[in-house]
Amino acid sequence: MNTATLPKVAGKLTANAPLAPLVWFKSGGAAEWLFEPKDLADLQHFLADLGPAAPVMALGLGSNLIVRDGGVPGVVVRLGKAFAKVTRCADLTLDCGAGASGILVSSTARDQGIAGLEFLRSIPGTVGGFVRMNGGAYGGEVKDILVDCDVVLRDGTLVTLSTPELHYTYRHSDLPEGAIVVGARFKGQPGEPAAIQAEMDRIAASREASQPLRSKTGGSTFKNPEGHKAWQLVDEAGCRGLTLGGAQVSEKHTNFLLNLGTATSADIEGLGDEVRGRVKETSGVDLEWEIQRVGTCARAPDKERVEKK
């Protein structure tokens, strides 16, 4: 695609935009085009006028994502401040822009005396990502609090989808390819702000104690298989501290992969696949990626560089 074939925009459209600074792993290639729409109308018009063959994907905080080293073809859409507002819209219900963080949503719920949204404090992402993946932690999932969501389809049409229409399963929804979540309504229960804050503090302390929060990581790497904990399967397979190039399985929490500073995305994804293979050998369980992997590979990882530290 070139600028002559792209729709006019009111927001910002950048060619060959580096994505590594925008994702938690700090690795990976560039987006062919990065589009940061000015507002909802700008996003709708752009998608309506964009050729239907052009791939489109949304990027939130980049916390649960591996961008492959060859970059991402087509258009990556990143929602900015215009999509990050959170307001009370009905009794015990918040209207949240898709660019709003989990911390902002849970803090607003606390101030409004709305309980049941505390778990969003622990998910390092935005509303758009939560809704697409049925994000969850500490006993809560988006499907438990979502009323409905606003979605711009690939052709620019704005639709509102109810929770049943998303056909949620564990860390998965049936949102159409190329669709962009732009807003959602979450409903909780009555609660006292002090009690809500106490629960948020408990969750924050638990995360700090058990997860490598100050590292370059992508959050939970693998889904928990039925009847199992992913971290335990990884540990039992002897993968704690395992390295490939500049990537490492966290010694603090084995369901986290780390970029020690020089890792390519090929190192990180290759290490994840090595872990999956070892878990399959030791337990017979197929670990399924929870982290999304997007884009094209620049090279295959060198498995001979796998080391146990």
PDB file of C-alpha atoms in Angstrom:
ATOM      1  CA  MET A   1       0.000   0.000   0.000  1.00  0.00           C
ATOM      2  CA  ASN A   2       1.113   3.572  -0.649  1.00  0.00           C
ATOM      3  CA  THR A   3      -0.260   6.931   0.406  1.00  0.00           C
ATOM      4  CA  ALA A   4      -2.079   7.304  -2.909  1.00  0.00           C
ATOM      5  CA  THR A   5      -4.217   4.254  -2.154  1.00  0.00           C
ATOM      6  CA  LEU A   6      -4.920   5.096   1.490  1.00  0.00           C
ATOM      7  CA  PRO A   7      -7.946   7.111   2.678  1.00  0.00           C
ATOM      8  CA  LYS A   8      -7.541  10.657   3.950  1.00  0.00           C
ATOM      9  CA  VAL A   9      -7.460  10.867   7.748  1.00  0.00           C
ATOM     10  CA  ALA A  10      -7.914  13.519  10.426  1.00  0.00           C
ATOM     11  CA  GLY A  11      -5.663  11.614  12.835  1.00  0.00           C
ATOM     12  CA  LYS A  12      -2.103  10.392  12.382  1.00  0.00           C
ATOM     13  CA  LEU A  13      -0.989   7.863   9.746  1.00  0.00           C
ATOM     14  CA  THR A  14       2.650   6.736   9.884  1.00  0.00           C
ATOM     15  CA  ALA A  15       4.452   4.525   7.377  1.00  0.00           C
ATOM     16  CA  ASN A  16       6.916   1.856   8.520  1.00  0.00           C
ATOM     17  CA  ALA A  17       6.232   2.678  12.174  1.00  0.00           C
ATOM     18  CA  PRO A  18       8.416   0.822  14.729  1.00  0.00           C
ATOM     19  CA  LEU A  19       6.232  -1.219  17.077  1.00  0.00           C
ATOM     20  CA  ALA A  20       8.902  -2.389  19.549  1.00  0.00           C
ATOM     21  CA  PRO A  21       8.608   0.818  21.642  1.00  0.00           C
ATOM     22  CA  LEU A  22       4.842   0.270  21.889  1.00  0.00           C
ATOM     23  CA  VAL A  23       4.867  -3.318  23.209  1.00  0.00           C
ATOM     24  CA  TRP A  24       5.989  -4.640  26.584  1.00  0.00           C
ATOM     25  CA  PHE A  25       8.564  -7.052  25.180  1.00  0.00           C
ATOM     26  CA  LYS A  26      10.327  -4.110  23.431  1.00  0.00           C
ATOM     27  CA  SER A  27      11.067  -6.316  20.420  1.00  0.00           C
ATOM     28  CA  GLY A  28       9.755  -6.863  16.913  1.00  0.00           C
ATOM     29  CA  GLY A  29       9.494  -5.125  13.585  1.00  0.00           C
ATOM     30  CA  ALA A  30       7.504  -2.225  12.189  1.00  0.00           C
ATOM     31  CA  ALA A  31       3.902  -1.756  11.116  1.00  0.00           C
ATOM     32  CA  GLU A  32       3.497  -1.149   7.405  1.00  0.00           C
ATOM     33  CA  TRP A  33       1.123   1.603   8.520  1.00  0.00           C
ATOM     34  CA  LEU A  34       0.231   2.800  12.025  1.00  0.00           C
ATOM     35  CA  PHE A  35      -3.092   4.660  12.226  1.00  0.00           C
ATOM     36  CA  GLU A  36      -4.005   6.716  15.293  1.00  0.00           C
ATOM     37  CA  PRO A  37      -7.535   8.013  14.619  1.00  0.00           C
ATOM     38  CA  LYS A  38      -8.646  11.405  15.857  1.00  0.00           C
ATOM     39  CA  ASP A  39     -12.057  10.101  16.886  1.00  0.00           C
ATOM     40  CA  LEU A  40     -14.678   7.471  16.135  1.00  0.00           C
ATOM     41  CA  ALA A  41     -15.803   9.087  12.876  1.00  0.00           C
ATOM     42  CA  ASP A  42     -12.199   9.202  11.647  1.00  0.00           C
ATOM     43  CA  LEU A  43     -11.805   5.473  12.329  1.00  0.00           C
ATOM     44  CA  GLN A  44     -15.098   4.606  10.626  1.00  0.00           C
ATOM     45  CA  HIS A  45     -14.338   6.639   7.511  1.00  0.00           C
ATOM     46  CA  PHE A  46     -10.832   5.204   7.226  1.00  0.00           C
ATOM     47  CA  LEU A  47     -11.982   1.582   7.437  1.00  0.00           C
ATOM     48  CA  ALA A  48     -14.914   2.196   5.094  1.00  0.00           C
ATOM     49  CA  ASP A  49     -12.600   3.633   2.425  1.00  0.00           C
ATOM     50  CA  LEU A  50      -9.686   1.226   2.945  1.00  0.00           C
ATOM     51  CA  GLY A  51      -9.432  -1.545   0.365  1.00  0.00           C
ATOM     52  CA  PRO A  52     -10.994  -4.753   1.743  1.00  0.00           C
ATOM     53  CA  ALA A  53      -7.846  -6.800   1.081  1.00  0.00           C
ATOM     54  CA  ALA A  54      -5.729  -4.713   3.489  1.00  0.00           C
ATOM     55  CA  PRO A  55      -5.214  -6.451   6.844  1.00  0.00           C
ATOM     56  CA  VAL A  56      -6.199  -4.473   9.963  1.00  0.00           C
ATOM     57  CA  MET A  57      -5.391  -5.154  13.619  1.00  0.00           C
ATOM     58  CA  ALA A  58      -5.817  -3.197  16.838  1.00  0.00           C
ATOM     59  CA  LEU A  59      -2.979  -2.449  19.273  1.00  0.00           C
ATOM     60  CA  GLY A  60      -3.642  -1.530  22.885  1.00  0.00           C
ATOM     61  CA  LEU A  61      -0.881  -1.357  25.488  1.00  0.00           C
ATOM     62  CA  GLY A  62       0.952  -4.209  23.761  1.00  0.00           C
ATOM     63  CA  SER A  63       1.173  -6.169  27.010  1.00  0.00           C
ATOM     64  CA  ASN A  64       0.109  -9.621  25.794  1.00  0.00           C
ATOM     65  CA  LEU A  65       1.681  -9.523  22.359  1.00  0.00           C
ATOM     66  CA  ILE A  66       4.678 -10.710  20.385  1.00  0.00           C
ATOM     67  CA  VAL A  67       5.281  -8.617  17.260  1.00  0.00           C
ATOM     68  CA  ARG A  68       7.427 -10.763  14.984  1.00  0.00           C
ATOM     69  CA  ASP A  69      10.701  -9.339  13.696  1.00  0.00           C
ATOM     70  CA  GLY A  70       9.529  -9.059  10.071  1.00  0.00           C
ATOM     71  CA  GLY A  71       6.866  -6.563  11.110  1.00  0.00           C
ATOM     72  CA  VAL A  72       3.111  -6.383  10.586  1.00  0.00           C
ATOM     73  CA  PRO A  73       1.667  -5.959   7.086  1.00  0.00           C
ATOM     74  CA  GLY A  74      -1.331  -3.723   6.503  1.00  0.00           C
ATOM     75  CA  VAL A  75      -2.642  -1.290   9.102  1.00  0.00           C
ATOM     76  CA  VAL A  76      -2.189  -1.347  12.869  1.00  0.00           C
ATOM     77  CA  VAL A  77      -4.802   0.813  14.639  1.00  0.00           C
ATOM     78  CA  ARG A  78      -3.879   2.395  17.973  1.00  0.00           C
ATOM     79  CA  LEU A  79      -6.604   4.204  19.888  1.00  0.00           C
ATOM     80  CA  GLY A  80      -5.535   7.318  21.793  1.00  0.00           C
ATOM     81  CA  LYS A  81      -6.952   9.689  24.391  1.00  0.00           C
ATOM     82  CA  ALA A  82     -10.230  10.202  22.529  1.00  0.00           C
ATOM     83  CA  PHE A  83     -11.019   6.544  23.292  1.00  0.00           C
ATOM     84  CA  ALA A  84      -9.754   6.473  26.896  1.00  0.00           C
ATOM     85  CA  LYS A  85     -12.639   8.036  28.811  1.00  0.00           C
ATOM     86  CA  VAL A  86     -14.562   6.255  31.594  1.00  0.00           C
ATOM     87  CA  THR A  87     -17.889   7.608  32.887  1.00  0.00           C
ATOM     88  CA  ARG A  88     -20.847   6.328  34.869  1.00  0.00           C
ATOM     89  CA  CYS A  89     -23.763   5.833  32.480  1.00  0.00           C
ATOM     90  CA  ALA A  90     -26.364   3.960  34.562  1.00  0.00           C
ATOM     91  CA  ASP A  91     -26.842   2.366  37.949  1.00  0.00           C
ATOM     92  CA  LEU A  92     -23.654   0.413  38.773  1.00  0.00           C
ATOM     93  CA  THR A  93     -22.559   0.638  35.114  1.00  0.00           C
ATOM     94  CA  LEU A  94     -19.519   2.306  33.556  1.00  0.00           C
ATOM     95  CA  ASP A  95     -19.205   3.391  29.915  1.00  0.00           C
ATOM     96  CA  CYS A  96     -15.560   2.771  28.981  1.00  0.00           C
ATOM     97  CA  GLY A  97     -13.604   3.757  25.911  1.00  0.00           C
ATOM     98  CA  ALA A  98     -11.580   0.937  24.397  1.00  0.00           C
ATOM     99  CA  GLY A  99      -8.322   2.784  25.050  1.00  0.00           C
ATOM    100  CA  ALA A 100      -8.929   3.046  28.804  1.00  0.00           C
ATOM    101  CA  SER A 101      -6.595   1.039  31.036  1.00  0.00           C
ATOM    102  CA  GLY A 102      -7.684  -1.532  33.587  1.00  0.00           C
ATOM    103  CA  ILE A 103      -6.347   0.681  36.366  1.00  0.00           C
ATOM    104  CA  LEU A 104      -8.489   3.626  35.204  1.00  0.00           C
ATOM    105  CA  VAL A 105     -11.632   1.476  34.945  1.00  0.00           C
ATOM    106  CA  SER A 106     -11.192  -0.150  38.353  1.00  0.00           C
ATOM    107  CA  SER A 107     -10.305   3.168  40.024  1.00  0.00           C
ATOM    108  CA  THR A 108     -13.364   4.876  38.533  1.00  0.00           C
ATOM    109  CA  ALA A 109     -15.520   1.972  39.716  1.00  0.00           C
ATOM    110  CA  ARG A 110     -14.099   2.394  43.227  1.00  0.00           C
ATOM    111  CA  ASP A 111     -14.880   6.122  43.245  1.00  0.00           C
ATOM    112  CA  GLN A 112     -18.444   5.356  42.132  1.00  0.00           C
ATOM    113  CA  GLY A 113     -18.947   2.625  44.747  1.00  0.00           C
ATOM    114  CA  ILE A 114     -19.096  -0.147  42.131  1.00  0.00           C
ATOM    115  CA  ALA A 115     -17.592  -3.466  43.221  1.00  0.00           C
ATOM    116  CA  GLY A 116     -16.760  -6.496  41.087  1.00  0.00           C
ATOM    117  CA  LEU A 117     -14.367  -4.729  38.700  1.00  0.00           C
ATOM    118  CA  GLU A 118     -11.328  -4.855  41.003  1.00  0.00           C
ATOM    119  CA  PHE A 119      -9.702  -7.673  39.015  1.00  0.00           C
ATOM    120  CA  LEU A 120      -9.213  -5.308  36.059  1.00  0.00           C
ATOM    121  CA  ARG A 121      -6.578  -3.582  38.214  1.00  0.00           C
ATOM    122  CA  SER A 122      -4.370  -6.621  37.678  1.00  0.00           C
ATOM    123  CA  ILE A 123      -4.616  -6.875  33.873  1.00  0.00           C
ATOM    124  CA  PRO A 124      -1.979  -4.764  32.094  1.00  0.00           C
ATOM    125  CA  GLY A 125      -4.012  -3.789  29.070  1.00  0.00           C
ATOM    126  CA  THR A 126      -6.892  -1.735  27.705  1.00  0.00           C
ATOM    127  CA  VAL A 127     -10.632  -2.285  27.502  1.00  0.00           C
ATOM    128  CA  GLY A 128     -10.410  -3.217  23.813  1.00  0.00           C
ATOM    129  CA  GLY A 129      -8.010  -6.047  24.593  1.00  0.00           C
ATOM    130  CA  PHE A 130     -10.015  -7.213  27.626  1.00  0.00           C
ATOM    131  CA  VAL A 131     -13.172  -7.471  25.541  1.00  0.00           C
ATOM    132  CA  ARG A 132     -11.533  -9.248  22.623  1.00  0.00           C
ATOM    133  CA  MET A 133      -9.760 -11.845  24.781  1.00  0.00           C
ATOM    134  CA  ASN A 134     -12.238 -12.198  27.658  1.00  0.00           C
ATOM    135  CA  GLY A 135      -9.476 -10.971  29.942  1.00  0.00           C
ATOM    136  CA  GLY A 136      -9.476 -12.240  33.471  1.00  0.00           C
ATOM    137  CA  ALA A 137      -7.532 -12.687  36.706  1.00  0.00           C
ATOM    138  CA  TYR A 138      -8.069 -13.294  40.416  1.00  0.00           C
ATOM    139  CA  GLY A 139     -11.402 -15.034  39.929  1.00  0.00           C
ATOM    140  CA  GLY A 140     -12.974 -12.500  37.551  1.00  0.00           C
ATOM    141  CA  GLU A 141     -13.505 -12.463  33.771  1.00  0.00           C
ATOM    142  CA  VAL A 142     -14.831  -9.833  31.381  1.00  0.00           C
ATOM    143  CA  LYS A 143     -17.797 -12.041  30.478  1.00  0.00           C
ATOM    144  CA  ASP A 144     -18.968 -11.689  34.102  1.00  0.00           C
ATOM    145  CA  ILE A 145     -19.178  -7.880  33.997  1.00  0.00           C
ATOM    146  CA  LEU A 146     -19.717  -6.970  30.324  1.00  0.00           C
ATOM    147  CA  VAL A 147     -23.147  -5.618  29.361  1.00  0.00           C
ATOM    148  CA  ASP A 148     -22.329  -4.932  25.704  1.00  0.00           C
ATOM    149  CA  CYS A 149     -19.623  -3.396  23.531  1.00  0.00           C
ATOM    150  CA  ASP A 150     -19.332  -1.069  20.536  1.00  0.00           C
ATOM    151  CA  VAL A 151     -17.340  -2.437  17.613  1.00  0.00           C
ATOM    152  CA  VAL A 152     -16.315  -0.910  14.285  1.00  0.00           C
ATOM    153  CA  LEU A 153     -16.351  -3.681  11.701  1.00  0.00           C
ATOM    154  CA  ARG A 154     -13.787  -3.935   8.925  1.00  0.00           C
ATOM    155  CA  ASP A 155     -16.122  -2.072   6.535  1.00  0.00           C
ATOM    156  CA  GLY A 156     -16.498   0.867   8.947  1.00  0.00           C
ATOM    157  CA  THR A 157     -19.936  -0.090  10.249  1.00  0.00           C
ATOM    158  CA  LEU A 158     -20.516   0.614  13.959  1.00  0.00           C
ATOM    159  CA  VAL A 159     -22.406  -2.148  15.777  1.00  0.00           C
ATOM    160  CA  THR A 160     -23.246  -2.907  19.391  1.00  0.00           C
ATOM    161  CA  LEU A 161     -22.784  -6.535  20.455  1.00  0.00           C
ATOM    162  CA  SER A 162     -24.190  -8.095  23.608  1.00  0.00           C
ATOM    163  CA  THR A 163     -22.135 -10.469  25.731  1.00  0.00           C
ATOM    164  CA  PRO A 164     -23.846 -13.624  24.345  1.00  0.00           C
ATOM    165  CA  GLU A 165     -23.079 -12.481  20.775  1.00  0.00           C
ATOM    166  CA  LEU A 166     -19.342 -12.645  21.525  1.00  0.00           C
ATOM    167  CA  HIS A 167     -19.544 -16.396  22.314  1.00  0.00           C
ATOM    168  CA  TYR A 168     -16.919 -16.114  25.015  1.00  0.00           C
ATOM    169  CA  THR A 169     -14.731 -19.027  26.027  1.00  0.00           C
ATOM    170  CA  TYR A 170     -11.501 -19.012  28.038  1.00  0.00           C
ATOM    171  CA  ARG A 171      -9.417 -16.053  26.746  1.00  0.00           C
ATOM    172  CA  HIS A 172     -11.301 -16.028  23.446  1.00  0.00           C
ATOM    173  CA  SER A 173     -14.183 -14.291  21.686  1.00  0.00           C
ATOM    174  CA  ASP A 174     -15.746 -14.573  18.250  1.00  0.00           C
ATOM    175  CA  LEU A 175     -15.104 -10.949  17.289  1.00  0.00           C
ATOM    176  CA  PRO A 176     -14.751 -10.778  13.490  1.00  0.00           C
ATOM    177  CA  GLU A 177     -11.345 -10.422  11.842  1.00  0.00           C
ATOM    178  CA  GLY A 178     -10.354  -6.778  11.432  1.00  0.00           C
ATOM    179  CA  ALA A 179     -13.030  -5.521  13.841  1.00  0.00           C
ATOM    180  CA  ILE A 180     -11.993  -2.821  16.330  1.00  0.00           C
ATOM    181  CA  VAL A 181     -13.583  -2.567  19.782  1.00  0.00           C
ATOM    182  CA  VAL A 182     -14.170   1.127  20.546  1.00  0.00           C
ATOM    183  CA  GLY A 183     -16.176   0.986  23.777  1.00  0.00           C
ATOM    184  CA  ALA A 184     -17.842  -1.222  26.364  1.00  0.00           C
ATOM    185  CA  ARG A 185     -20.245  -1.112  29.275  1.00  0.00           C
ATOM    186  CA  PHE A 186     -19.264  -2.923  32.476  1.00  0.00           C
ATOM    187  CA  LYS A 187     -21.681  -3.525  35.363  1.00  0.00           C
ATOM    188  CA  GLY A 188     -20.781  -4.385  38.935  1.00  0.00           C
ATOM    189  CA  GLN A 189     -22.436  -4.568  42.346  1.00  0.00           C
ATOM    190  CA  PRO A 190     -22.833  -2.024  45.138  1.00  0.00           C
ATOM    191  CA  GLY A 191     -19.716  -1.659  47.269  1.00  0.00           C
ATOM    192  CA  GLU A 192     -17.939   0.610  49.718  1.00  0.00           C
ATOM    193  CA  PRO A 193     -15.008   2.511  48.171  1.00  0.00           C
ATOM    194  CA  ALA A 194     -12.735   1.612  51.098  1.00  0.00           C
ATOM    195  CA  ALA A 195     -13.465  -2.113  50.729  1.00  0.00           C
ATOM    196  CA  ILE A 196     -12.999  -1.909  46.960  1.00  0.00           C
ATOM    197  CA  GLN A 197      -9.636  -0.175  47.436  1.00  0.00           C
ATOM    198  CA  ALA A 198      -8.585  -2.821  49.950  1.00  0.00           C
ATOM    199  CA  GLU A 199      -9.292  -5.562  47.413  1.00  0.00           C
ATOM    200  CA  MET A 200      -7.384  -3.655  44.713  1.00  0.00           C
ATOM    201  CA  ASP A 201      -4.445  -3.306  47.126  1.00  0.00           C
ATOM    202  CA  ARG A 202      -4.549  -7.044  47.874  1.00  0.00           C
ATOM    203  CA  ILE A 203      -4.461  -7.858  44.159  1.00  0.00           C
ATOM    204  CA  ALA A 204      -1.617  -5.403  43.518  1.00  0.00           C
ATOM    205  CA  ALA A 205       0.452  -6.859  46.383  1.00  0.00           C
ATOM    206  CA  SER A 206      -0.163 -10.407  45.164  1.00  0.00           C
ATOM    207  CA  ARG A 207       0.999  -9.508  41.652  1.00  0.00           C
ATOM    208  CA  GLU A 208       4.087  -7.726  42.958  1.00  0.00           C
ATOM    209  CA  ALA A 209       5.052 -10.752  45.048  1.00  0.00           C
ATOM    210  CA  SER A 210       4.518 -13.397  42.369  1.00  0.00           C
ATOM    211  CA  GLN A 211       5.137 -11.814  38.955  1.00  0.00           C
ATOM    212  CA  PRO A 212       8.165 -10.165  37.279  1.00  0.00           C
ATOM    213  CA  LEU A 213       6.396  -6.842  36.866  1.00  0.00           C
ATOM    214  CA  ARG A 214       9.515  -4.724  36.394  1.00  0.00           C
ATOM    215  CA  SER A 215      10.840  -6.794  33.504  1.00  0.00           C
ATOM    216  CA  LYS A 216      10.272  -6.697  29.746  1.00  0.00           C
ATOM    217  CA  THR A 217       7.585  -9.349  29.570  1.00  0.00           C
ATOM    218  CA  GLY A 218       4.294 -10.153  27.895  1.00  0.00           C
ATOM    219  CA  GLY A 219       2.266 -11.282  30.897  1.00  0.00           C
ATOM    220  CA  SER A 220       0.827 -14.787  31.093  1.00  0.00           C
ATOM    221  CA  THR A 221       2.310 -16.766  28.209  1.00  0.00           C
ATOM    222  CA  PHE A 222       0.161 -19.913  28.103  1.00  0.00           C
ATOM    223  CA  LYS A 223      -3.471 -20.596  28.902  1.00  0.00           C
ATOM    224  CA  ASN A 224      -4.168 -22.782  31.906  1.00  0.00           C
ATOM    225  CA  PRO A 225      -5.207 -26.195  30.523  1.00  0.00           C
ATOM    226  CA  GLU A 226      -8.290 -27.817  32.011  1.00  0.00           C
ATOM    227  CA  GLY A 227      -7.350 -29.177  35.430  1.00  0.00           C
ATOM    228  CA  HIS A 228      -3.805 -27.756  35.349  1.00  0.00           C
ATOM    229  CA  LYS A 229      -1.792 -24.619  36.084  1.00  0.00           C
ATOM    230  CA  ALA A 230       0.437 -23.635  33.167  1.00  0.00           C
ATOM    231  CA  TRP A 231       3.246 -22.388  35.420  1.00  0.00           C
ATOM    232  CA  GLN A 232       3.365 -25.703  37.271  1.00  0.00           C
ATOM    233  CA  LEU A 233       3.571 -27.734  34.059  1.00  0.00           C
ATOM    234  CA  VAL A 234       6.404 -25.487  32.834  1.00  0.00           C
ATOM    235  CA  ASP A 235       8.240 -25.836  36.141  1.00  0.00           C
ATOM    236  CA  GLU A 236       7.830 -29.617  36.230  1.00  0.00           C
ATOM    237  CA  ALA A 237       9.290 -29.782  32.713  1.00  0.00           C
ATOM    238  CA  GLY A 238      12.502 -28.209  34.053  1.00  0.00           C
ATOM    239  CA  CYS A 239      12.084 -24.915  32.208  1.00  0.00           C
ATOM    240  CA  ARG A 240      12.523 -22.425  35.055  1.00  0.00           C
ATOM    241  CA  GLY A 241      15.333 -20.084  33.973  1.00  0.00           C
ATOM    242  CA  LEU A 242      15.619 -21.658  30.500  1.00  0.00           C
ATOM    243  CA  THR A 243      17.091 -19.252  27.938  1.00  0.00           C
ATOM    244  CA  LEU A 244      17.201 -18.845  24.177  1.00  0.00           C
ATOM    245  CA  GLY A 245      19.322 -15.961  22.947  1.00  0.00           C
ATOM    246  CA  GLY A 246      18.209 -12.937  24.947  1.00  0.00           C
ATOM    247  CA  ALA A 247      14.950 -14.516  26.102  1.00  0.00           C
ATOM    248  CA  GLN A 248      14.390 -16.340  29.391  1.00  0.00           C
ATOM    249  CA  VAL A 249      11.663 -18.226  31.231  1.00  0.00           C
ATOM    250  CA  SER A 250      11.168 -16.174  34.395  1.00  0.00           C
ATOM    251  CA  GLU A 251      12.577 -17.713  37.556  1.00  0.00           C
ATOM    252  CA  LYS A 252       9.992 -15.801  39.591  1.00  0.00           C
ATOM    253  CA  HIS A 253       6.934 -17.017  37.642  1.00  0.00           C
ATOM    254  CA  THR A 254       7.435 -19.714  35.021  1.00  0.00           C
ATOM    255  CA  ASN A 255       4.420 -18.712  32.927  1.00  0.00           C
ATOM    256  CA  PHE A 256       6.206 -15.461  32.061  1.00  0.00           C
ATOM    257  CA  LEU A 257       8.816 -15.048  29.332  1.00  0.00           C
ATOM    258  CA  LEU A 258      11.353 -12.234  29.641  1.00  0.00           C
ATOM    259  CA  ASN A 259      13.406 -10.135  27.270  1.00  0.00           C
ATOM    260  CA  LEU A 260      16.702  -9.837  29.147  1.00  0.00           C
ATOM    261  CA  GLY A 261      17.616  -6.878  26.948  1.00  0.00           C
ATOM    262  CA  THR A 262      18.807  -8.237  23.612  1.00  0.00           C
ATOM    263  CA  ALA A 263      16.074 -10.731  22.680  1.00  0.00           C
ATOM    264  CA  THR A 264      14.520 -10.745  19.250  1.00  0.00           C
ATOM    265  CA  SER A 265      10.894 -11.734  18.914  1.00  0.00           C
ATOM    266  CA  ALA A 266      12.161 -14.926  17.269  1.00  0.00           C
ATOM    267  CA  ASP A 267      14.064 -15.697  20.492  1.00  0.00           C
ATOM    268  CA  ILE A 268      10.961 -15.119  22.613  1.00  0.00           C
ATOM    269  CA  GLU A 269       8.573 -17.100  20.432  1.00  0.00           C
ATOM    270  CA  GLY A 270      11.160 -19.834  19.872  1.00  0.00           C
ATOM    271  CA  LEU A 271      11.668 -20.171  23.627  1.00  0.00           C
ATOM    272  CA  GLY A 272       7.908 -20.449  24.096  1.00  0.00           C
ATOM    273  CA  ASP A 273       7.740 -23.224  21.519  1.00  0.00           C
ATOM    274  CA  GLU A 274      10.660 -25.002  23.186  1.00  0.00           C
ATOM    275  CA  VAL A 275       8.792 -24.853  26.490  1.00  0.00           C
ATOM    276  CA  ARG A 276       5.648 -26.215  24.862  1.00  0.00           C
ATOM    277  CA  GLY A 277       7.632 -29.129  23.451  1.00  0.00           C
ATOM    278  CA  ARG A 278       9.209 -29.975  26.804  1.00  0.00           C
ATOM    279  CA  VAL A 279       5.865 -29.794  28.601  1.00  0.00           C
ATOM    280  CA  LYS A 280       4.343 -32.129  26.003  1.00  0.00           C
ATOM    281  CA  GLU A 281       7.190 -34.594  26.540  1.00  0.00           C
ATOM    282  CA  THR A 282       6.974 -34.604  30.345  1.00  0.00           C
ATOM    283  CA  SER A 283       3.232 -34.325  30.977  1.00  0.00           C
ATOM    284  CA  GLY A 284       1.519 -35.087  27.673  1.00  0.00           C
ATOM    285  CA  VAL A 285      -0.299 -31.732  27.876  1.00  0.00           C
ATOM    286  CA  ASP A 286      -0.459 -29.377  24.887  1.00  0.00           C
ATOM    287  CA  LEU A 287       0.059 -25.836  26.160  1.00  0.00           C
ATOM    288  CA  GLU A 288      -1.855 -23.246  24.177  1.00  0.00           C
ATOM    289  CA  TRP A 289      -0.428 -19.758  23.680  1.00  0.00           C
ATOM    290  CA  GLU A 290      -2.267 -16.994  25.533  1.00  0.00           C
ATOM    291  CA  ILE A 291       0.051 -14.312  24.172  1.00  0.00           C
ATOM    292  CA  GLN A 292      -0.955 -13.195  20.696  1.00  0.00           C
ATOM    293  CA  ARG A 293       1.730 -13.511  18.002  1.00  0.00           C
ATOM    294  CA  VAL A 294       1.367 -11.267  14.972  1.00  0.00           C
ATOM    295  CA  GLY A 295       3.322 -10.332  11.870  1.00  0.00           C
ATOM    296  CA  THR A 296       5.940 -12.121   9.805  1.00  0.00           C
ATOM    297  CA  CYS A 297       9.125 -13.869  10.906  1.00  0.00           C
ATOM    298  CA  ALA A 298      12.458 -12.422   9.825  1.00  0.00           C
ATOM    299  CA  ARG A 299      14.290 -15.658  10.660  1.00  0.00           C
ATOM    300  CA  ALA A 300      13.846 -18.902  12.543  1.00  0.00           C
ATOM    301  CA  PRO A 301      15.315 -19.077  16.066  1.00  0.00           C
ATOM    302  CA  ASP A 302      18.459 -21.143  16.574  1.00  0.00           C
ATOM    303  CA  LYS A 303      17.345 -23.882  18.961  1.00  0.00           C
ATOM    304  CA  GLU A 304      20.988 -24.847  19.606  1.00  0.00           C
ATOM    305  CA  ARG A 305      21.237 -21.691  21.712  1.00  0.00           C
ATOM    306  CA  VAL A 306      18.751 -22.998  24.285  1.00  0.00           C
ATOM    307  CA  GLU A 307      20.447 -23.013  27.671  1.00  0.00           C
ATOM    308  CA  LYS A 308      19.431 -23.889  31.211  1.00  0.00           C
ATOM    309  CA  LYS A 309      20.703 -21.377  33.725  1.00  0.00           C
TER     310      LYS A 309
END
